[in-house]
PDB file of C-alpha atoms in Angstrom:
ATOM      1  CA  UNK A 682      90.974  71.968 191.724  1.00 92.00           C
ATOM      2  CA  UNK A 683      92.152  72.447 188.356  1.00 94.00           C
ATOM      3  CA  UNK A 684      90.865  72.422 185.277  1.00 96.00           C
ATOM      4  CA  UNK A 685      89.351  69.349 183.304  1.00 97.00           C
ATOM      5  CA  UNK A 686      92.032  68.446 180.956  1.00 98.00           C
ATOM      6  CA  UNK A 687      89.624  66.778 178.054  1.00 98.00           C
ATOM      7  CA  UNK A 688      89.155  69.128 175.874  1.00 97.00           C
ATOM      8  CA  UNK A 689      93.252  69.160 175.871  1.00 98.00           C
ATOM      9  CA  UNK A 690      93.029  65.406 174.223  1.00 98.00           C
ATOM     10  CA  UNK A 691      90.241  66.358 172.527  1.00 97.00           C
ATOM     11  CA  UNK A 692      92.639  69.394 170.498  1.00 97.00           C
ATOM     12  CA  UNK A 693      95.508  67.488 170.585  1.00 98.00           C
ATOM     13  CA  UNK A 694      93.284  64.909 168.293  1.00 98.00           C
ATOM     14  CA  UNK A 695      92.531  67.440 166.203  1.00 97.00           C
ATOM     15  CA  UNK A 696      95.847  69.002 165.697  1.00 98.00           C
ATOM     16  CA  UNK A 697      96.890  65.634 164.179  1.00 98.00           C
ATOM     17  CA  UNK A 698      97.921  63.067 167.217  1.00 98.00           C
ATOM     18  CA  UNK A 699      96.797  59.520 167.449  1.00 98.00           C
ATOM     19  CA  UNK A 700      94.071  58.922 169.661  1.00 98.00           C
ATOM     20  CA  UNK A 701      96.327  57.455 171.826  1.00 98.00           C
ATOM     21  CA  UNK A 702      98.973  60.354 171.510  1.00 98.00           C
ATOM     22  CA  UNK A 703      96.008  62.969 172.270  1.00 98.00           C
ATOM     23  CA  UNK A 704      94.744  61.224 175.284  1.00 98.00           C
ATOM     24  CA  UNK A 705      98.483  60.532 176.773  1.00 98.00           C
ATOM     25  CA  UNK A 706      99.790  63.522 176.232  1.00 98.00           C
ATOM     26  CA  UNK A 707      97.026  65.443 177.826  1.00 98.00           C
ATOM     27  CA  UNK A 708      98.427  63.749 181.356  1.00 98.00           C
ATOM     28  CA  UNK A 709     101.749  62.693 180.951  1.00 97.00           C
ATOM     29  CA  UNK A 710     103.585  65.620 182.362  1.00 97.00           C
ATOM     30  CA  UNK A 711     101.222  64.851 185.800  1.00 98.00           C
ATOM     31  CA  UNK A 712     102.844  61.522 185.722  1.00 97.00           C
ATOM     32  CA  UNK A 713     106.597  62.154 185.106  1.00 96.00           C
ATOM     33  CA  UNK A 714     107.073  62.190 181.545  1.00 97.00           C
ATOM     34  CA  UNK A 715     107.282  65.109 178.981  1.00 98.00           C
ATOM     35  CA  UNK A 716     104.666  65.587 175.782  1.00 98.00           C
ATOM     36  CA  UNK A 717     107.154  64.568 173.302  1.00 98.00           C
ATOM     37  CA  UNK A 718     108.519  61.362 175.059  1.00 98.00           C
ATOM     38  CA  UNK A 719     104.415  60.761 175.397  1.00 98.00           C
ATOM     39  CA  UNK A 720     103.880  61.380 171.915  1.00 98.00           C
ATOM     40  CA  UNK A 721     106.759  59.133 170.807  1.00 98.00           C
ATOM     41  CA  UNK A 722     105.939  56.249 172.924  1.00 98.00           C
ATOM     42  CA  UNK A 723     102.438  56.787 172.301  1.00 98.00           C
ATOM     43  CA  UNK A 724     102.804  56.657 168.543  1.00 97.00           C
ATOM     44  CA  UNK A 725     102.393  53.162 167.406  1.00 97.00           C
ATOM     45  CA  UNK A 726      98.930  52.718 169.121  1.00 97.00           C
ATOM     46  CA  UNK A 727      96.525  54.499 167.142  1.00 93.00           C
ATOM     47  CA  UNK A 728      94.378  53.056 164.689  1.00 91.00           C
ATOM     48  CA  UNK A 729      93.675  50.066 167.125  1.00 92.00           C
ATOM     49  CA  UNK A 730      97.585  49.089 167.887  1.00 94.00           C
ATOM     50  CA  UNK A 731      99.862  50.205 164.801  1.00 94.00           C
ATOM     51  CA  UNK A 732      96.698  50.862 162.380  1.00 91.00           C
ATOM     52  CA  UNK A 733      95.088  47.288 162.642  1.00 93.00           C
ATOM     53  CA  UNK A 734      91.515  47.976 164.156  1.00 92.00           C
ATOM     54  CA  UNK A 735      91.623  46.115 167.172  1.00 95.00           C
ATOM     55  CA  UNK A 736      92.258  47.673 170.641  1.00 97.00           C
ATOM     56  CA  UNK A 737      90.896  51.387 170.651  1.00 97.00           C
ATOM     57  CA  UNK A 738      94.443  53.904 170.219  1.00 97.00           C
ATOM     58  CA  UNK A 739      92.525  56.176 172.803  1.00 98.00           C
ATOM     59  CA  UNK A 740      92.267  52.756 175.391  1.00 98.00           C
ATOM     60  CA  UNK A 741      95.654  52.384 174.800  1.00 98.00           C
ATOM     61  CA  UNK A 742      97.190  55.791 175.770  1.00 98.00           C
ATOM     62  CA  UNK A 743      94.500  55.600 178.988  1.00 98.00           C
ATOM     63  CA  UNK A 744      96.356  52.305 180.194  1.00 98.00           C
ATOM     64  CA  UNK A 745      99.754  53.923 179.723  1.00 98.00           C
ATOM     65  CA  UNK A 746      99.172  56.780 181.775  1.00 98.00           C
ATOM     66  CA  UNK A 747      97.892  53.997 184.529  1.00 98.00           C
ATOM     67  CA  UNK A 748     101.196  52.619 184.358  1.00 98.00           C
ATOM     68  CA  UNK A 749     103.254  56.114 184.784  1.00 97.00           C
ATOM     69  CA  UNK A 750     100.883  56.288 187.699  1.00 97.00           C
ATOM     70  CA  UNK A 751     100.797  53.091 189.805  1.00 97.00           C
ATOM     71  CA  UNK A 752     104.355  51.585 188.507  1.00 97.00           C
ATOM     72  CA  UNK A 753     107.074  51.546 191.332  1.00 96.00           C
ATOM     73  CA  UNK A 754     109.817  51.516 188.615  1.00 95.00           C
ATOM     74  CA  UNK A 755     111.833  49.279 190.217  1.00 96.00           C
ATOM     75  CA  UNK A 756     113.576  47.740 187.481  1.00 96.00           C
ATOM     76  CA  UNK A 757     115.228  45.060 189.735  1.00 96.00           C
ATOM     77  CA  UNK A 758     112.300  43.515 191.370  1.00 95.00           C
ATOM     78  CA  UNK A 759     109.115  45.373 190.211  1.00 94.00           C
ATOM     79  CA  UNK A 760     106.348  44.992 192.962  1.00 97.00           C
ATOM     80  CA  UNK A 761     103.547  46.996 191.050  1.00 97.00           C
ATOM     81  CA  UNK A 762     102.754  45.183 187.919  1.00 96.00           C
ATOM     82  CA  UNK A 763     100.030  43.273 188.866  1.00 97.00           C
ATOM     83  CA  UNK A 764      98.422  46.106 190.810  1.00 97.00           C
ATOM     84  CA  UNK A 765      98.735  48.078 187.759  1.00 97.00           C
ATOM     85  CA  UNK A 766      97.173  45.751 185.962  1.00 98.00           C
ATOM     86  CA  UNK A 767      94.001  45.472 187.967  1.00 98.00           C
ATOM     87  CA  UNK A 768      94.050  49.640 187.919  1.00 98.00           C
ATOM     88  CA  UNK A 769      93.772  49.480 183.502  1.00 98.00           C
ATOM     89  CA  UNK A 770      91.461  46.752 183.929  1.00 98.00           C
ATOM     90  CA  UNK A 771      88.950  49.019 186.286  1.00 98.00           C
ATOM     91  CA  UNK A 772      89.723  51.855 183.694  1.00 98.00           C
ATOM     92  CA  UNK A 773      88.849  49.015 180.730  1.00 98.00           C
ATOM     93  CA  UNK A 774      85.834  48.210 182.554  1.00 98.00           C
ATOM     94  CA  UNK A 775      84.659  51.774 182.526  1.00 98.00           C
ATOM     95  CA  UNK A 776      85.527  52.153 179.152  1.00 98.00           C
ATOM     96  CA  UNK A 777      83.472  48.989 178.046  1.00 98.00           C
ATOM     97  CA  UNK A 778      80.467  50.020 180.188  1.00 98.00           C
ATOM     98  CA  UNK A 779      80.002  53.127 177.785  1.00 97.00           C
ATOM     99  CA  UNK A 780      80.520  51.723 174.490  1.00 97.00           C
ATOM    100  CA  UNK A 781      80.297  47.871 174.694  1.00 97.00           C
ATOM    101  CA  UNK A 782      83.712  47.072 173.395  1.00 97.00           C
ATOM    102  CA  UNK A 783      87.299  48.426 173.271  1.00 97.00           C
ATOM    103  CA  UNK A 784      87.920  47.230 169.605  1.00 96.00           C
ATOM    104  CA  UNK A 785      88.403  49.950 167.409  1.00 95.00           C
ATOM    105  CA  UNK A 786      86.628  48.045 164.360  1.00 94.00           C
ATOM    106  CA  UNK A 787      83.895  47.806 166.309  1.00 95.00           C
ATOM    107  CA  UNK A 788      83.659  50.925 167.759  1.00 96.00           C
ATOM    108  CA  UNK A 789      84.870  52.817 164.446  1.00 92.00           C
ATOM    109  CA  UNK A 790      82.056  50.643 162.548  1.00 89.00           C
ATOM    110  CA  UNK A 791      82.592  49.485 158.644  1.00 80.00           C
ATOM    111  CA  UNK A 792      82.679  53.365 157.052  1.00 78.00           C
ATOM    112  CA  UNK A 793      83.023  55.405 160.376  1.00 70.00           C
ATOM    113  CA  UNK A 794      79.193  56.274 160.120  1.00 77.00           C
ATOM    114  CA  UNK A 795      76.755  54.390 159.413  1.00 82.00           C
ATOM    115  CA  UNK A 796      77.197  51.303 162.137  1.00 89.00           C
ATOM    116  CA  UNK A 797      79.489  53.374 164.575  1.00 92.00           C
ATOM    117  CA  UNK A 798      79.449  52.891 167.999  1.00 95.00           C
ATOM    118  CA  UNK A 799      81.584  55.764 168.806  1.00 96.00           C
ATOM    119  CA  UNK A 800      83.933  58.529 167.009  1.00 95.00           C
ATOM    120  CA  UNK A 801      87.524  58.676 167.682  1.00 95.00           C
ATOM    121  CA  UNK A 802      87.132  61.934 169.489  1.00 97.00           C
ATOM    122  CA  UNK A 803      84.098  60.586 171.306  1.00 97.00           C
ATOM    123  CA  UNK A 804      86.474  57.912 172.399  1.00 98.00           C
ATOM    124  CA  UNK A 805      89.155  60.449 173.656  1.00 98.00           C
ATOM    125  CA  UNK A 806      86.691  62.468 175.018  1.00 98.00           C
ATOM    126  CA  UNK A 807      85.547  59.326 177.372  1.00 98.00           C
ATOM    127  CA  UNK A 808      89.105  57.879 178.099  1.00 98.00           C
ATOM    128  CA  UNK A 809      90.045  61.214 179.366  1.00 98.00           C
ATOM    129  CA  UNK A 810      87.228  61.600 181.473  1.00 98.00           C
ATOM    130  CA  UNK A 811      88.047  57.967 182.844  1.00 98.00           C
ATOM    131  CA  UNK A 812      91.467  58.880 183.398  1.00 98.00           C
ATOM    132  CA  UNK A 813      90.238  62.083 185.512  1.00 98.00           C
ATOM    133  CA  UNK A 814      87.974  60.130 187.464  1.00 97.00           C
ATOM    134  CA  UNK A 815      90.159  57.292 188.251  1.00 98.00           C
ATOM    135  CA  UNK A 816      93.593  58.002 188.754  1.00 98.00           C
ATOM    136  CA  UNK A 817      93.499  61.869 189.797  1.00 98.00           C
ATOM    137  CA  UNK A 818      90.112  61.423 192.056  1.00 96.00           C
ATOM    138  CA  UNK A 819      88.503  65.346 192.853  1.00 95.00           C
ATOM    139  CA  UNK A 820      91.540  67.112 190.808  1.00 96.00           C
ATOM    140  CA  UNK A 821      89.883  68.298 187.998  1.00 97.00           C
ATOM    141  CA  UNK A 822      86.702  70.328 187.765  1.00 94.00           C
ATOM    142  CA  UNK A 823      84.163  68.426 185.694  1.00 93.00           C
ATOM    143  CA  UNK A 824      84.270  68.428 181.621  1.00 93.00           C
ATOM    144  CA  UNK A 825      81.611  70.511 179.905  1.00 90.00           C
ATOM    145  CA  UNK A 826      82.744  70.739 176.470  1.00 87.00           C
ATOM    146  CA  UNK A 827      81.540  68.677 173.521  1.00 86.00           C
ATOM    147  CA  UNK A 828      80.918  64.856 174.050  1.00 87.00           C
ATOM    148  CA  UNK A 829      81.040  63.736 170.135  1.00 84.00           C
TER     149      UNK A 829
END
């Protein structure tokens, strides 16, 4: 078993990534692809998708990593797409369960305090825990670090 790799997106966050960038590039080298194609693909989904509040950067980067997971890559008749579909939606769902919503406005409230649901890092913190739990199953020893 080997060690929880949260508190990995949780520095990478703080170091300056996206959410999205911080919670992808904590797994992507598990999944076939280096940090710094990770980081570039990664890029335009924080803030909500390309800075505009809506679906949580941190969401985003959990679905890719489903998709370096479950995709066959066969790029002339792909069989996995709807599979990998149904594996972001259970990761979604999980997601939802603990904070309501996956918007980023909603979760990020009007002034980031006051009517928050969640902090960015709170949100990392939770889609990298997801991402442990569903698609590496008994890898990773549990998180104990901070939860924001």
């Amino acid at each position: 078993m080997q060690k929880s790799r949260v508190s990995v997106a949780y520095e990478n966050h703080k170091k300056g990534y996206n959410c999205a960038q911080a919670v992808a590039c904590a797994y992507s080298e598990l999944l076939g692809m280096d940090e710094k194609t990770a980081f570039r693909a990664a890029e335009g989904f924080g803030l909500g998708i390309v800075g505009t509040n809506q679906t949580c950067g941190a969401v985003c980067g959990m679905i890719m990593l489903a998709g370096l997971k479950n995709s066959d890559g066969n790029l002339s008749k792909p069989q996995t797409k709807l599979d990998t579909f149904a594996l972001g939606r259970s990761m979604e769902e999980k997601f939802t369960e603990k904070n309501t919503t996956v918007m980023c406005n909603k979760l990020r409230g009007t002034d980031g305090i006051t009517d928050r649901i969640r902090s960015c890092r709170g949100c990392i913190i939770d889609c990298a825990q997801i991402t442990e739990d569903i698609l590496f199953p008994s890898e990773f020893e549990p998180y104990s670090g901070p939860m924001d």
